[in-house]
Short mmCIF file of C-alpha atoms in Angstrom, two decimals:
data_model
loop_
_atom_site.label_atom_id
_atom_site.label_comp_id
_atom_site.label_asym_id
_atom_site.label_seq_id
_atom_site.Cartn_x
_atom_site.Cartn_y
_atom_site.Cartn_z
CA MET A 20 56.42 113.18 109.48
CA LYS A 21 56.93 114.78 106.09
CA GLU A 22 58.77 118.04 105.87
CA SER A 23 56.68 121.02 104.84
CA HIS A 24 57.58 123.02 101.75
CA VAL A 25 57.49 126.78 101.41
CA GLU A 26 55.23 127.81 98.52
CA VAL A 27 56.25 130.98 96.67
CA GLU A 28 55.46 132.66 93.36
CA GLY A 29 57.93 134.14 90.92
CA VAL A 30 58.63 135.13 87.33
CA VAL A 31 60.90 133.13 85.01
CA GLN A 32 63.86 135.33 84.05
CA THR A 33 66.10 132.95 82.10
CA VAL A 34 65.63 129.54 80.49
CA LEU A 35 68.72 127.40 81.09
CA PRO A 36 69.68 124.05 79.53
CA GLY A 37 68.47 120.82 81.11
CA THR A 38 64.98 122.08 82.08
CA MET A 39 66.46 124.54 84.57
CA PHE A 40 65.20 128.08 85.05
CA ARG A 41 66.37 131.24 86.81
CA VAL A 42 63.31 132.60 88.63
CA GLU A 43 62.99 135.97 90.39
CA LEU A 44 60.76 136.20 93.46
CA ALA A 45 58.72 139.24 94.50
CA ASN A 46 61.49 140.36 96.87
CA LYS A 47 64.04 140.40 93.96
CA HIS A 48 65.74 137.20 95.21
CA GLN A 49 66.73 134.84 92.38
CA VAL A 50 66.56 131.05 92.67
CA LEU A 51 67.51 128.14 90.43
CA ALA A 52 64.41 126.07 89.66
CA THR A 53 63.55 122.87 87.81
CA ILE A 54 60.15 121.61 86.69
CA SER A 55 58.32 118.91 88.64
CA GLY A 56 57.65 115.44 87.29
CA LYS A 57 53.97 116.10 86.55
CA MET A 58 54.82 119.14 84.42
CA ARG A 59 57.53 117.15 82.63
CA LYS A 60 55.06 114.33 81.94
CA ARG A 61 52.41 116.72 80.53
CA PHE A 62 55.00 118.57 78.36
CA VAL A 63 54.27 121.98 79.90
CA ARG A 64 56.42 124.61 78.19
CA LEU A 65 57.83 127.56 80.13
CA THR A 66 59.30 130.71 78.63
CA ALA A 67 60.84 133.87 80.05
CA GLY A 68 58.17 136.08 81.62
CA ASP A 69 55.88 133.25 82.79
CA ARG A 70 54.56 133.46 86.36
CA VAL A 71 55.05 130.20 88.26
CA LYS A 72 54.28 128.70 91.66
CA MET A 73 57.19 126.88 93.29
CA GLU A 74 57.97 124.70 96.30
CA MET A 75 61.15 125.40 98.24
CA SER A 76 62.78 123.54 101.08
CA PRO A 77 63.19 125.62 104.23
CA TYR A 78 66.78 124.34 104.41
CA ASP A 79 67.96 125.51 100.97
CA LEU A 80 66.40 128.77 99.76
CA ASP A 81 68.50 128.95 96.57
CA LYS A 82 66.79 126.02 94.79
CA ALA A 83 63.14 125.34 94.00
CA ARG A 84 60.80 123.01 92.14
CA ILE A 85 58.23 124.55 89.77
CA VAL A 86 54.85 122.92 90.33
CA TRP A 87 52.42 125.21 88.48
CA ARG A 88 52.38 127.78 85.68
CA ILE A 89 50.06 130.71 86.47
CA GLN A 90 48.15 132.12 83.50
#
């Protein structure tokens, strides 16, 4: 059985080197996020202030994977 991911939305605060981003959630919690493989393949650009949808593991709530940029 595959583990379920927690889907959350946030706002990109800081762009870090190596396709890493500091993202702030609605409850003011900050996580370290990276972009998913599909976004990397399609050359999706993210900048500070972009709203994104992320997947987080229920075991580590400090890291996330960005799966979608919300317009």
